[in-house]
Tab-separated table of C-alpha atoms and ligand atoms in Angstrom:
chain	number	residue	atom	x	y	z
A	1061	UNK	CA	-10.514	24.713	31.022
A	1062	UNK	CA	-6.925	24.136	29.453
A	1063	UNK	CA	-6.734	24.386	25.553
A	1064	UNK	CA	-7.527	21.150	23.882
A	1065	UNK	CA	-4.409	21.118	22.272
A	1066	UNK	CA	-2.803	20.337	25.303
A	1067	UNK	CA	-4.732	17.839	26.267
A	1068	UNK	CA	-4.237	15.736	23.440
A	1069	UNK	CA	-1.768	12.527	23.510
A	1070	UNK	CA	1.758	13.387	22.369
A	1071	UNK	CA	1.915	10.436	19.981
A	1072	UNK	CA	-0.824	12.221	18.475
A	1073	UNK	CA	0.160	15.490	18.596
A	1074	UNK	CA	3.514	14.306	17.103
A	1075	UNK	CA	2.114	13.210	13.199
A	1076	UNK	CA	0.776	15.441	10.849
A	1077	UNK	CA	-2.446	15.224	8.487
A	1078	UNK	CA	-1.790	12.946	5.546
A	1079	UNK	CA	-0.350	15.022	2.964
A	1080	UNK	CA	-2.516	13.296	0.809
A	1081	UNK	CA	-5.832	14.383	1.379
A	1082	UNK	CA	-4.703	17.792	1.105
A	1083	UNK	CA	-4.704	17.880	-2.720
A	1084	UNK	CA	-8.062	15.770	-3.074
A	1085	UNK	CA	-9.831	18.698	-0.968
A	1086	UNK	CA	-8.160	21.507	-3.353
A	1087	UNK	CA	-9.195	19.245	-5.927
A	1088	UNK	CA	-13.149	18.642	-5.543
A	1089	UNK	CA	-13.123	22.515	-5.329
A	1090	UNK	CA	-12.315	22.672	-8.812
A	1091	UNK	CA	-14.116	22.100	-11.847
A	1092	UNK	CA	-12.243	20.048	-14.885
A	1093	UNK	CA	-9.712	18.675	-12.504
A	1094	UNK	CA	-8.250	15.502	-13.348
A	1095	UNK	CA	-6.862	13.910	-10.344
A	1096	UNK	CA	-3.647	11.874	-11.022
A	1097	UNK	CA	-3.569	12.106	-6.945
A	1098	UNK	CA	-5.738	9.011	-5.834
A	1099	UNK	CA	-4.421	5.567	-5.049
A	1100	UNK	CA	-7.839	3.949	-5.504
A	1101	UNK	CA	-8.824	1.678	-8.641
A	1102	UNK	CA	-11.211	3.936	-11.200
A	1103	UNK	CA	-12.953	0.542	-12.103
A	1104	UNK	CA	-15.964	-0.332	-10.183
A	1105	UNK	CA	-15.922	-3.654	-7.865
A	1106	UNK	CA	-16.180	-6.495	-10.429
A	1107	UNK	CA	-20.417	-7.608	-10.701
A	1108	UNK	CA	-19.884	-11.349	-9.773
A	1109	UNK	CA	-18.630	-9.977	-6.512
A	1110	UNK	CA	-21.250	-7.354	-5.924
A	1111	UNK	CA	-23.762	-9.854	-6.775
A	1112	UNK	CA	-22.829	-12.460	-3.775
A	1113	UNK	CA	-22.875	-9.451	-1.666
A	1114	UNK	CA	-26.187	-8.593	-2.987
A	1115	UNK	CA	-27.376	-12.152	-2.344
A	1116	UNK	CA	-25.963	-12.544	0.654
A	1117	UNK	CA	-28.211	-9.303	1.995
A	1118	UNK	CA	-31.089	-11.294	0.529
A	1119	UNK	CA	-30.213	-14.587	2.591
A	1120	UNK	CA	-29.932	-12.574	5.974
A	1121	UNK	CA	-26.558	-12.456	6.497
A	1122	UNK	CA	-26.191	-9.292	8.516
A	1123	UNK	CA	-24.747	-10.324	11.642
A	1124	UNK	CA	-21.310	-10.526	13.286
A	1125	UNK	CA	-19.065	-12.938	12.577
A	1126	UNK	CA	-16.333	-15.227	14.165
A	1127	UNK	CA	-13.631	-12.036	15.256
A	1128	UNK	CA	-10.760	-13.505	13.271
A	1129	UNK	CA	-13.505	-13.560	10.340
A	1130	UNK	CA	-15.681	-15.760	8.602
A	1131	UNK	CA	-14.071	-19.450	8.127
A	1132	UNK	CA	-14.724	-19.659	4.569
A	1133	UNK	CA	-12.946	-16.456	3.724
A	1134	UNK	CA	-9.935	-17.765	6.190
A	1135	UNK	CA	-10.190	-21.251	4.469
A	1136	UNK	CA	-10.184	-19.113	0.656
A	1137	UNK	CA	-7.212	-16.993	1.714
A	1138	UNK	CA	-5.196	-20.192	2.829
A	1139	UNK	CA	-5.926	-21.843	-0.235
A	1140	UNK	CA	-4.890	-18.224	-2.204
A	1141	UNK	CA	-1.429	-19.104	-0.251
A	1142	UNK	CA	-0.868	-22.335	-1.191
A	1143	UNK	CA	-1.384	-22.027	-5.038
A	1144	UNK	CA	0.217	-18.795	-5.272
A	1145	UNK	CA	3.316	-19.185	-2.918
A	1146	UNK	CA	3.432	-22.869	-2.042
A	1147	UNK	CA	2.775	-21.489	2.031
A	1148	UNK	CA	0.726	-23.297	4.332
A	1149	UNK	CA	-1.474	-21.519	6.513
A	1150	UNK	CA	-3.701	-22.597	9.443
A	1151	UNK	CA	-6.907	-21.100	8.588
A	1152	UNK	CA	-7.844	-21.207	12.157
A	1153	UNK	CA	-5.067	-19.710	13.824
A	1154	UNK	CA	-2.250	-18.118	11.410
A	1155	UNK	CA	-5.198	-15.642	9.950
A	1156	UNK	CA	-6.825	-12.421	10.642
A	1157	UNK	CA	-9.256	-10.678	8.670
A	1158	UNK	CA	-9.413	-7.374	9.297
A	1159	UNK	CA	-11.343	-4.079	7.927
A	1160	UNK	CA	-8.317	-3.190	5.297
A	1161	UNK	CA	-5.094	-3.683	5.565
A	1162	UNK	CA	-5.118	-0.575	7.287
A	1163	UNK	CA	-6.115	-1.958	10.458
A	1164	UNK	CA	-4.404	-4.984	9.692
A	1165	UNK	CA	-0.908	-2.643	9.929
A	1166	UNK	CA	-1.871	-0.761	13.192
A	1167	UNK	CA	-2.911	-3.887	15.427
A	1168	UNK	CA	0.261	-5.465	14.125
A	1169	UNK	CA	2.583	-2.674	15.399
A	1170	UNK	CA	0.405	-2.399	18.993
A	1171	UNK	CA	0.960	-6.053	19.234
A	1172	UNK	CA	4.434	-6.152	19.089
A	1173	UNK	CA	5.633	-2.399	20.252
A	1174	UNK	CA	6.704	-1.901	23.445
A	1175	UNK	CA	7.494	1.728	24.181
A	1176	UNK	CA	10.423	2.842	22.610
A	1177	UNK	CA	11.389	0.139	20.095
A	1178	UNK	CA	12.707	1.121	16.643
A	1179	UNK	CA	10.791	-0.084	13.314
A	1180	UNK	CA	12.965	0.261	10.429
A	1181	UNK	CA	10.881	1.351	7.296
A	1182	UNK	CA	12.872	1.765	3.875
A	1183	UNK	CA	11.081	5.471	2.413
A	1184	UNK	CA	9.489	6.819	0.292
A	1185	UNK	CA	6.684	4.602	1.732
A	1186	UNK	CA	2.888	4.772	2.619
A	1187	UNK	CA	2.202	7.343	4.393
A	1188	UNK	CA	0.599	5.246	7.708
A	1189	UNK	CA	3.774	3.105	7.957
A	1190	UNK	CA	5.233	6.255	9.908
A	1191	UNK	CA	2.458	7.526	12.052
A	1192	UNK	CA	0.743	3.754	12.871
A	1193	UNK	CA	4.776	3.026	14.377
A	1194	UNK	CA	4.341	6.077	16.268
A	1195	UNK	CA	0.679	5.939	17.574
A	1196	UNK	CA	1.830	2.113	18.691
A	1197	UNK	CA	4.762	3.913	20.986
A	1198	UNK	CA	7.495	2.920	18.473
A	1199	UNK	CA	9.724	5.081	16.949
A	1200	UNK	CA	9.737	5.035	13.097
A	1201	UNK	CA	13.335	4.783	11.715
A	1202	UNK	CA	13.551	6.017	8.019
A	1203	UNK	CA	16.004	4.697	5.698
A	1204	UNK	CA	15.965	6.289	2.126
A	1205	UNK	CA	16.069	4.431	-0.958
A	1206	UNK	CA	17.735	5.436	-3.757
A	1207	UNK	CA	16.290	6.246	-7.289
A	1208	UNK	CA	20.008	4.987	-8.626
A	1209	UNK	CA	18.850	1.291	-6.805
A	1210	UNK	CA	15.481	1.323	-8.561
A	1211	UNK	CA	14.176	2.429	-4.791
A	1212	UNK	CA	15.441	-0.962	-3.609
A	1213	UNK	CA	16.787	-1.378	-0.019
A	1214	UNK	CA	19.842	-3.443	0.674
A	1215	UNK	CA	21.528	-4.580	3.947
A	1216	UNK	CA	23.880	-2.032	3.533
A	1217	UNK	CA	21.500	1.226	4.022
A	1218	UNK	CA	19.930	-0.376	6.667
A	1219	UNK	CA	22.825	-1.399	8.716
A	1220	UNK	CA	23.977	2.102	10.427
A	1221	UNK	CA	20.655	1.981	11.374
A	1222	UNK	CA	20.423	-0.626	13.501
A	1223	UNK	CA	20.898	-0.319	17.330
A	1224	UNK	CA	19.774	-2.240	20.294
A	1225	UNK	CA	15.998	-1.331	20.389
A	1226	UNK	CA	15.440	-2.289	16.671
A	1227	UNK	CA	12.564	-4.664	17.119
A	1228	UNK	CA	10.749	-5.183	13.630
A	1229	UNK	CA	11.649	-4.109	9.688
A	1230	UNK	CA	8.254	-2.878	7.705
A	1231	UNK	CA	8.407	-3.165	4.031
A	1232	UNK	CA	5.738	-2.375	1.227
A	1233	UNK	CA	6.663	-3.935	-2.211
A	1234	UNK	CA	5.263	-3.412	-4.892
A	1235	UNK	CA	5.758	0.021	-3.293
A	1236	UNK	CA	3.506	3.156	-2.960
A	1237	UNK	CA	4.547	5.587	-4.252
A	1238	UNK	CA	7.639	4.739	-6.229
A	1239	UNK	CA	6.187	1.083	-8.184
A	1240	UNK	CA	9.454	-0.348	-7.115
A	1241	UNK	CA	9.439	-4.105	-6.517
A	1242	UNK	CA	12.265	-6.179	-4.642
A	1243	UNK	CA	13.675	-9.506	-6.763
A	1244	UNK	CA	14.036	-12.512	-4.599
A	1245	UNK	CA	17.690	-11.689	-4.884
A	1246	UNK	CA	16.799	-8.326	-2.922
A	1247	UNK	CA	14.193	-10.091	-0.165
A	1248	UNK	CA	17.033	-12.806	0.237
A	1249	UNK	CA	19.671	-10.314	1.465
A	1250	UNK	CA	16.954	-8.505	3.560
A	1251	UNK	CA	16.050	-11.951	5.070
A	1252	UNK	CA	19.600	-12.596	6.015
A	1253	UNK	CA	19.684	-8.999	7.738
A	1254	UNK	CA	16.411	-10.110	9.139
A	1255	UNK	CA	17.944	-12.994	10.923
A	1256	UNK	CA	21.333	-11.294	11.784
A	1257	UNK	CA	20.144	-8.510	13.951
A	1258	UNK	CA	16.400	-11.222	14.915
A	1259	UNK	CA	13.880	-8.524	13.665
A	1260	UNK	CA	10.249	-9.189	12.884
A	1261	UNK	CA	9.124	-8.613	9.255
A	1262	UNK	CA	5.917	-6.836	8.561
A	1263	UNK	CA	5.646	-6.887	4.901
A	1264	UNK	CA	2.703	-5.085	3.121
A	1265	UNK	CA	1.690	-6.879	0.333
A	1266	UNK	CA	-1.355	-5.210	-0.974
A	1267	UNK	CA	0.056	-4.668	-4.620
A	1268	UNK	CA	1.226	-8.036	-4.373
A	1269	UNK	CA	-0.680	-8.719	-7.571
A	1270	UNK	CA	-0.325	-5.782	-9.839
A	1271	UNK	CA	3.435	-6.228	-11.294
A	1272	UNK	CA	3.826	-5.779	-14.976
A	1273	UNK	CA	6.110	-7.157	-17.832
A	1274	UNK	CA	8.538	-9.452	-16.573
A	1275	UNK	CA	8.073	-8.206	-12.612
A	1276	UNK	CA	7.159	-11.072	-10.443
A	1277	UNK	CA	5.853	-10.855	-6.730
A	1278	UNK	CA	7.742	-12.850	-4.349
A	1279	UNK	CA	5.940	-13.143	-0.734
A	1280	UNK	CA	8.266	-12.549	1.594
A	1281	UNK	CA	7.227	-15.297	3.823
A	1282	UNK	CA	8.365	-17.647	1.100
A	1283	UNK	CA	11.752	-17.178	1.529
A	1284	UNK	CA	13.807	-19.895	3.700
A	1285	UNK	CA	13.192	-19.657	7.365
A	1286	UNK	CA	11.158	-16.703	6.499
A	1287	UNK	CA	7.610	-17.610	7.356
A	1288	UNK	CA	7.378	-17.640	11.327
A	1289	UNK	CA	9.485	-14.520	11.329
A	1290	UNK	CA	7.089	-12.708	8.992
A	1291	UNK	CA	3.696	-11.199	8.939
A	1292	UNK	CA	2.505	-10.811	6.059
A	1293	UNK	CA	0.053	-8.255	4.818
A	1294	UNK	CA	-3.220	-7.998	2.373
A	1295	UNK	CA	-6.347	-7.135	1.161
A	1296	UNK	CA	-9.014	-6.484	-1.657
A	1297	UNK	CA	-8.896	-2.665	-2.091
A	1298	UNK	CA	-6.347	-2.379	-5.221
A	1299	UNK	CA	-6.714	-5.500	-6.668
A	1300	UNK	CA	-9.905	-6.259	-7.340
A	1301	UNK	CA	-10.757	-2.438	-7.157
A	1302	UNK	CA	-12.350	-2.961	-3.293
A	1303	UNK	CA	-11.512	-0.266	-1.585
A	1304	UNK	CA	-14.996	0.822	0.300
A	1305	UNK	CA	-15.414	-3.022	1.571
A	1306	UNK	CA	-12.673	-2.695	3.873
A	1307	UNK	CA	-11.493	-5.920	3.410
A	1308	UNK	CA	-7.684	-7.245	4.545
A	1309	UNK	CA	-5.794	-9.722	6.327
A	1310	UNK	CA	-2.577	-10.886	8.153
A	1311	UNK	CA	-0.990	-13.715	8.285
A	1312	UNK	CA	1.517	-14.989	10.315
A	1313	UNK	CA	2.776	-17.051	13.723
A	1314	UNK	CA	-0.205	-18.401	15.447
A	1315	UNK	CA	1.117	-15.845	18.568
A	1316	UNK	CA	1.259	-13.603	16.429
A	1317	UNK	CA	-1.989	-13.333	15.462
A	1318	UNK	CA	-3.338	-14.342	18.586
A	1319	UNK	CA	-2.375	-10.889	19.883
A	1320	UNK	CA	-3.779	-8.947	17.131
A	1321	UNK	CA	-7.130	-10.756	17.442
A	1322	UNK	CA	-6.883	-9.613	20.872
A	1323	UNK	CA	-6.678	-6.090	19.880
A	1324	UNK	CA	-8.798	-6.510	16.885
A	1325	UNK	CA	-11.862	-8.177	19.303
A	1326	UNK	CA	-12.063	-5.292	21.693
A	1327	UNK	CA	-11.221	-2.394	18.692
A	1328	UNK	CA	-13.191	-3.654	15.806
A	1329	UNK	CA	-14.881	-7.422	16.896
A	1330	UNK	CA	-14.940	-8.160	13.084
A	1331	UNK	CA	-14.861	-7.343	9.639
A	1332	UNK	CA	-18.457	-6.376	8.116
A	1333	UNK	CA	-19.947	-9.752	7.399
A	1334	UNK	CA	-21.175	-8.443	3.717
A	1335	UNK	CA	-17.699	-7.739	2.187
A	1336	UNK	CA	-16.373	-10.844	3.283
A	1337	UNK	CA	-18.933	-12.810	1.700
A	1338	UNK	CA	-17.419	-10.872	-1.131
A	1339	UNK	CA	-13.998	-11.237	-0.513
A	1340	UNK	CA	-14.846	-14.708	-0.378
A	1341	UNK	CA	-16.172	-14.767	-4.177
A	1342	UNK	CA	-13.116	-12.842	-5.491
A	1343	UNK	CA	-10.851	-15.037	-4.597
A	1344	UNK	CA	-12.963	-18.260	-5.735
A	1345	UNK	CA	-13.736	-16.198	-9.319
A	1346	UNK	CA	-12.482	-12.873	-9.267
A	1347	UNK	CA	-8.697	-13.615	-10.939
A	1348	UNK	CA	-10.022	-13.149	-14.579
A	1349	UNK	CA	-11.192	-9.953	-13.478
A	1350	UNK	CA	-7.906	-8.764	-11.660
A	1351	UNK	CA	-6.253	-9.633	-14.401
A	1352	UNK	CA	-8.093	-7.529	-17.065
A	1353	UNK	CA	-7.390	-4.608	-14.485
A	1354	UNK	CA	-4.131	-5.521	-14.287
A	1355	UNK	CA	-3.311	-5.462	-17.973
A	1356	UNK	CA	-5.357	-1.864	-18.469
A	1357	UNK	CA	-3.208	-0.718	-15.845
A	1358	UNK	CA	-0.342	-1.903	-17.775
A	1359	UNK	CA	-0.966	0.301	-20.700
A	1360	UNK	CA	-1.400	3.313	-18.482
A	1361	UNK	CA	1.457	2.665	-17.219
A	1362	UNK	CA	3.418	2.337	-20.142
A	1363	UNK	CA	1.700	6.025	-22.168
A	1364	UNK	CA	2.507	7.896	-18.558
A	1365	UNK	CA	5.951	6.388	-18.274
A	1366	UNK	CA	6.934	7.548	-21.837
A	1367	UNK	CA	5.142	10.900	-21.396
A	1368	UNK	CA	7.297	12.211	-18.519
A	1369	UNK	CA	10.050	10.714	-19.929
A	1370	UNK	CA	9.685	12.997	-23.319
A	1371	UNK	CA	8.825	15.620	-20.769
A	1372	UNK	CA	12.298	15.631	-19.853
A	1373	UNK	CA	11.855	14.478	-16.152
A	1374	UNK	CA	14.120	11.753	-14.909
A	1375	UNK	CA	11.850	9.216	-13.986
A	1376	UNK	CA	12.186	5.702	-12.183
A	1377	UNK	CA	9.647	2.809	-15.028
A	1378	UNK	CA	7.876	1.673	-12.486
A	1379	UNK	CA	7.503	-2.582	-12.067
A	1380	UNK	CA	4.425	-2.473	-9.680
A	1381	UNK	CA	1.389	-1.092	-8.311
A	1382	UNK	CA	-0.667	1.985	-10.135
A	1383	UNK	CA	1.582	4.722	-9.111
A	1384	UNK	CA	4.872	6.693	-11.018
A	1385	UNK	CA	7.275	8.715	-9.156
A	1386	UNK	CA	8.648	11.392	-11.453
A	1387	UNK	CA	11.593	13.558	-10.316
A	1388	UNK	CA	10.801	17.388	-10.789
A	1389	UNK	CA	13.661	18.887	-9.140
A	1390	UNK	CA	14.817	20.002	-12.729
A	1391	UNK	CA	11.641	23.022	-12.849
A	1392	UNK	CA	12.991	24.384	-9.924
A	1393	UNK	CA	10.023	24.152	-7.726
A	1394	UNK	CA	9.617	21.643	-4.469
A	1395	UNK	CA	7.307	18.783	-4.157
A	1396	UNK	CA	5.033	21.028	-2.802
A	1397	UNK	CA	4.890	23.901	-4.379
A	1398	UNK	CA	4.815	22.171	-7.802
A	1399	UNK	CA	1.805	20.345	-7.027
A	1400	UNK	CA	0.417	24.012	-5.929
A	1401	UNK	CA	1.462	25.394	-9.068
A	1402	UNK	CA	0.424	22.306	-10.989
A	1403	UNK	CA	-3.422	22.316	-10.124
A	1404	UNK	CA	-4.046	26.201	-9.609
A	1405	UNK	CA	-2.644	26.671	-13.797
A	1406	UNK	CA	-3.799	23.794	-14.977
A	1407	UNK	CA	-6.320	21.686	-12.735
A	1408	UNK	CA	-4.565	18.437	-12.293
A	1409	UNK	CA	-3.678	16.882	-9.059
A	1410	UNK	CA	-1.050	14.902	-7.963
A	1411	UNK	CA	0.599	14.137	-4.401
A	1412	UNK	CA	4.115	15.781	-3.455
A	1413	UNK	CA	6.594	13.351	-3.138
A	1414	UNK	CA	7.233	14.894	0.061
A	1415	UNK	CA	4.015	12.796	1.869
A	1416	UNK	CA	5.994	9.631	1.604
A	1417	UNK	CA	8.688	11.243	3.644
A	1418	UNK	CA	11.976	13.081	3.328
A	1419	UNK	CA	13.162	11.001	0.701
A	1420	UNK	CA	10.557	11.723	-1.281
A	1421	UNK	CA	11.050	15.113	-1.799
A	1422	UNK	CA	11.930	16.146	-5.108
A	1423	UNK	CA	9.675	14.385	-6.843
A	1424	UNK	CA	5.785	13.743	-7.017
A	1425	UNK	CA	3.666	10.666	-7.068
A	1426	UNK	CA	1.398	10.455	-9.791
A	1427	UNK	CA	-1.537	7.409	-10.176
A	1428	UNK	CA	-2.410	5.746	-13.011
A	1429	UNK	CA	-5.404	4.181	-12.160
A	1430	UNK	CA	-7.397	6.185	-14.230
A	1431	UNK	CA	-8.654	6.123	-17.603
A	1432	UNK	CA	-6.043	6.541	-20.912
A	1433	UNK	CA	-7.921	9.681	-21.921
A	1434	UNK	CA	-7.665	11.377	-18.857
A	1435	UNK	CA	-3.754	10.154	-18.484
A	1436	UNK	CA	-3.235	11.783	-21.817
A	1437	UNK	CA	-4.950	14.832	-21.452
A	1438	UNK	CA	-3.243	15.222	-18.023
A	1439	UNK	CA	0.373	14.760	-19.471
A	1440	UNK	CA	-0.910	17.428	-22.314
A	1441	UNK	CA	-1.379	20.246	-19.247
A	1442	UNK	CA	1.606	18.908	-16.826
A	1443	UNK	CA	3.591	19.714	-20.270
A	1444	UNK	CA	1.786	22.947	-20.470
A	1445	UNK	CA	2.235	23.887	-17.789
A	1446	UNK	CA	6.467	22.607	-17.534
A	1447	UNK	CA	7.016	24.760	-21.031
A	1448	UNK	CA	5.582	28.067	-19.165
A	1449	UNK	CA	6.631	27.374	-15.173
A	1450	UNK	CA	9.977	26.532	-15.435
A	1451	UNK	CA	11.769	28.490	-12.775
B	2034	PLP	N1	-0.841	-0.289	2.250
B	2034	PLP	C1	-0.523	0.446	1.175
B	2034	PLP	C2	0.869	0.376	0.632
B	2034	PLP	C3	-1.465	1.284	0.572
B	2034	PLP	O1	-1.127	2.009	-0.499
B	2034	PLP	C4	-2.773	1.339	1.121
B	2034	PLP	C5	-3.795	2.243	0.548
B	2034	PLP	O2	-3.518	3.136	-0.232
B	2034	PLP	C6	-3.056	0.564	2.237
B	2034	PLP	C7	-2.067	-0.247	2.773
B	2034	PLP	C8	-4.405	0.573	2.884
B	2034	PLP	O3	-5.261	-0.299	2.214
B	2034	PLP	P1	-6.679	-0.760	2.740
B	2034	PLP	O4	-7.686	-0.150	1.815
B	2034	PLP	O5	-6.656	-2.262	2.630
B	2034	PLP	O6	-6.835	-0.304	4.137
C-alpha cells in the first residue's frame, strides 16, 4: 500500500497545523502557566442564556431544525440588523445559521470558488481565512498591512494585486490579531475598489461588537451599494462569551445564501437546536451582559497596552476585539522563538505573530480576555524575562 501521505488531497497537504494550537499544547503541560495565547472569552456564557437552553432541554426540544436554522433566531438576527445598522434582511432567505462562523466562512468560499480564483485577504489575519480559500480551490492572495496605517488596508496595497482571476476580497475588522478597526472612511475606499475591479466582499464581523473608546463598528454591508455585494459574517462565540455553542451566521444575497444552504444541508443539515434557542435569548436580553464584558475588556486592554508600552516594545493601541499585537523585533528573537523562550523561562503563552501570516512576523499576539490579575502578573514575567533575554 502507498504511504498515506501521498494519498492525501494536495489542498490539504498544502496548509499547515494552526500555529495556534501549538502553544496551548506546550502550555497545559505546564504548571503556573498563564496563557495570554487564547482567543476565547474567560467569562462563562451569561445565566439568562444558559437557562433558556436549560429549559428548552426540559420542553423537548432536541430535534433538527429548519437547515437555514430555527425562524425565530433568523427573525432575532434580522431584527439585530435593523436596529444596529439600519439593514433589512429577509429572514427567510438572506440568512444562514450556521455552527460558528467558522463554517459560516468555509461554505461561503466553496460557494463561490471555482478552481483557481484569487481571494484577496489584507494580513495579519485569522488564521482559517488562508487555508478555508485554499481547501475551497482558491488561491489566497496576501496583502500586508502596515503597523504605520494602524493595520488598515487601502486601495492602494491592494491594487498590484489584482489580476484577472480576483473573484472575492475577505476582510476581518475588528481584526484578530492586531485589534485594528477600519473607519467608514477606510470601508468607503475599499467599497469603491470593491466595485472597480466587481469583487465579492466576505467580511467577518465576529468582533463587530467589542470596539472600545471612541471606535465604532461600521457593517460593511451598510455602506452605499454595498449590501448585495457583501456577505456578511457573525456569531455568538466572543461576544457573549459562546464559543462551545457553535453558533454563527451569514448574511447576504438571497443566491448567495441559497448556495451555502446547499452546502450547509448535505455538510452539517443544521445548527444544534439547543444553542440556538440560546442564541435566540442573547440577542432578545443578552446586550447588558455584552456590554459589562465589553467594558472589563476595556480595562484589560488599557493595563496591557500601557505595560508593553513601558516595556519598551513598539506597540499598535488596539481599537477592537480582545487581542494586542506587540512588536518584539527589538529582543532580537523571532516570533517564534520568543514565544519558545517566553513560556519555557517564565510559563506564559502567547501566539507568534507569525500564525497570522508573513506579515505578522515580528511581533506576537497576545489576548486579553483574561482576568486583570493574571494580565498583570503576566506583564511582571514577559518583563522578566525581556530584562534577562535580550539578545
Ligand atoms: N473569525 C475570527 C476573526 C475569529 O477570531 C474566530 C475565532 O477565533 C472565528 C472567526 C471563528 O469563530 P466561531 O467560534 O464562530 O467559529
Amino acid at each position: 500500500m502507498s504511504k498515506w501521505s501521498e494519498r492525501l488531497s494536495p489542498q490539504v497537504q498544502s496548509i499547515a497545523p494552526s500555529g495556534i494550537r501549538k502553544f496551548f499544547d506546550i502550555a497545559a503541560k505546564m504548571q503556573d502557566v498563564i496563557s495570554l495565547g487564547v482567543g476565547e472569552p474567560d467569562f462563562v456564557t451569561p445565566w439568562s442564556i444558559r437557562e433558556s437552553c436549560v429549559y428548552g432541554l426540559e420542553q423537548g426540544y432536541t430535534s433538527y431544525t429548519a437547515n437555514r436554522g430555527t425562524p425565530e433566531l433568523r427573525q432575532e438576527i434580522a431584527k439585530h440588523f435593523e436596529r444596529r445598522h439600519n439593514l433589512n434582511y429577509n429572514f427567510e432567505t438572506d440568512i444562514l445559521v450556521t455552527v460558528g462562523v467558522s463554517e459560516a466562512l468555509d461554505i461561503a468560499l466553496r460557494a463561490v470558488i471555482a478552481p483557481g480564483d484569487e481571494v484577496l485577504i489584507p494580513e495579519p489575519c485569522y488564521v482559517s481565512y488562508q487555508a478555508c480559500t485554499t481547501l475551497a480551490g482558491g488561491v489566497p492572495i496576501n496583502v500586508p498591512a502596515k503597523i504605520e496605517n494602524e493595520f488598515r488596508i487601502t486601495p492602494e496595497e491592494l491594487e498590484p494585486y489584482v489580476t484577472p482571476k480576483t473573484k472575492a476580497i475577505l476582510i476581518g475588522y475588528p481584526n484578530n490579531p492586531t485589534g485594528a478597526i477600519m473607519e467608514r472612511s477606510d470601508l468607503e475606499k475599499i467599497a469603491d475598489f470593491a466595485e472597480k475591479y466587481d469583487l465579492i466582499v466576505i467580511s467577518d464581523e465576529i468582533y463587530g461588537d467589542l470596539t472600545y473608546g471612541n471606535a465604532e463598528h461600521v457593517c460593511f454591508a451598510e455602506l452605499p451599494n454595498m449590501k448585495d455585494r457583501t456577505l456578511v459574517l457573525n456569531g455568538f462565540s466572543k461576544a457573549y462569551a459562546m464559543t462551545g455553542w457553535r453558533i454563527g451566521y451569514a448574511l447576504g444575497n438571497a443566491d448567495f445564501i441559497a448556495a451555502m444552504t446547499k452546502i450547509h444541508q448535505y455538510t452539517m443539515l443544521c445548527a444544534p437546536i439547543t444553542a440556538q434557542i440560546a442564541a435566540v435569548e442573547a440577542l432578545r436580553h443578552g446586550e447588558k451582559y455584552m456590554k459589562k464584558m465589553v467594558a472589563e475588556y476595556n480595562r484589560r486592554r488599557k493595563l496591557i497596552y500601557d505595560g508593553f508600552i513601558k516595556m519598551g516594545l513598539e506597540c499598535f493601541e488596539p481599537k477592537g476585539a480582545f487581542y494586542i499585537f506587540p512588536n518584539i523585533s527589538s529582543t532580537g528573537y523571532n516570533s517564534t522563538e520568543f514565544a519558545e523562550a517566553l513560556i519555557n523561562a517564565e510559563h506564559v503563552a502567547l501566539v507568534p505573530g507569525g500564525a497570522f501570516g508573513k506579515s505578522g512576523e515580528g511581533h506576537v499576539r497576545c489576548s486579553y480576555a483574561t482576568s486583570i490579575n493574571k494580565i498583570s502578573e503576566a506583564l511582571a514575567r514577559i518583563e522578566n524575562f525581556l530584562k534577562n533575554h535580550r539578545r
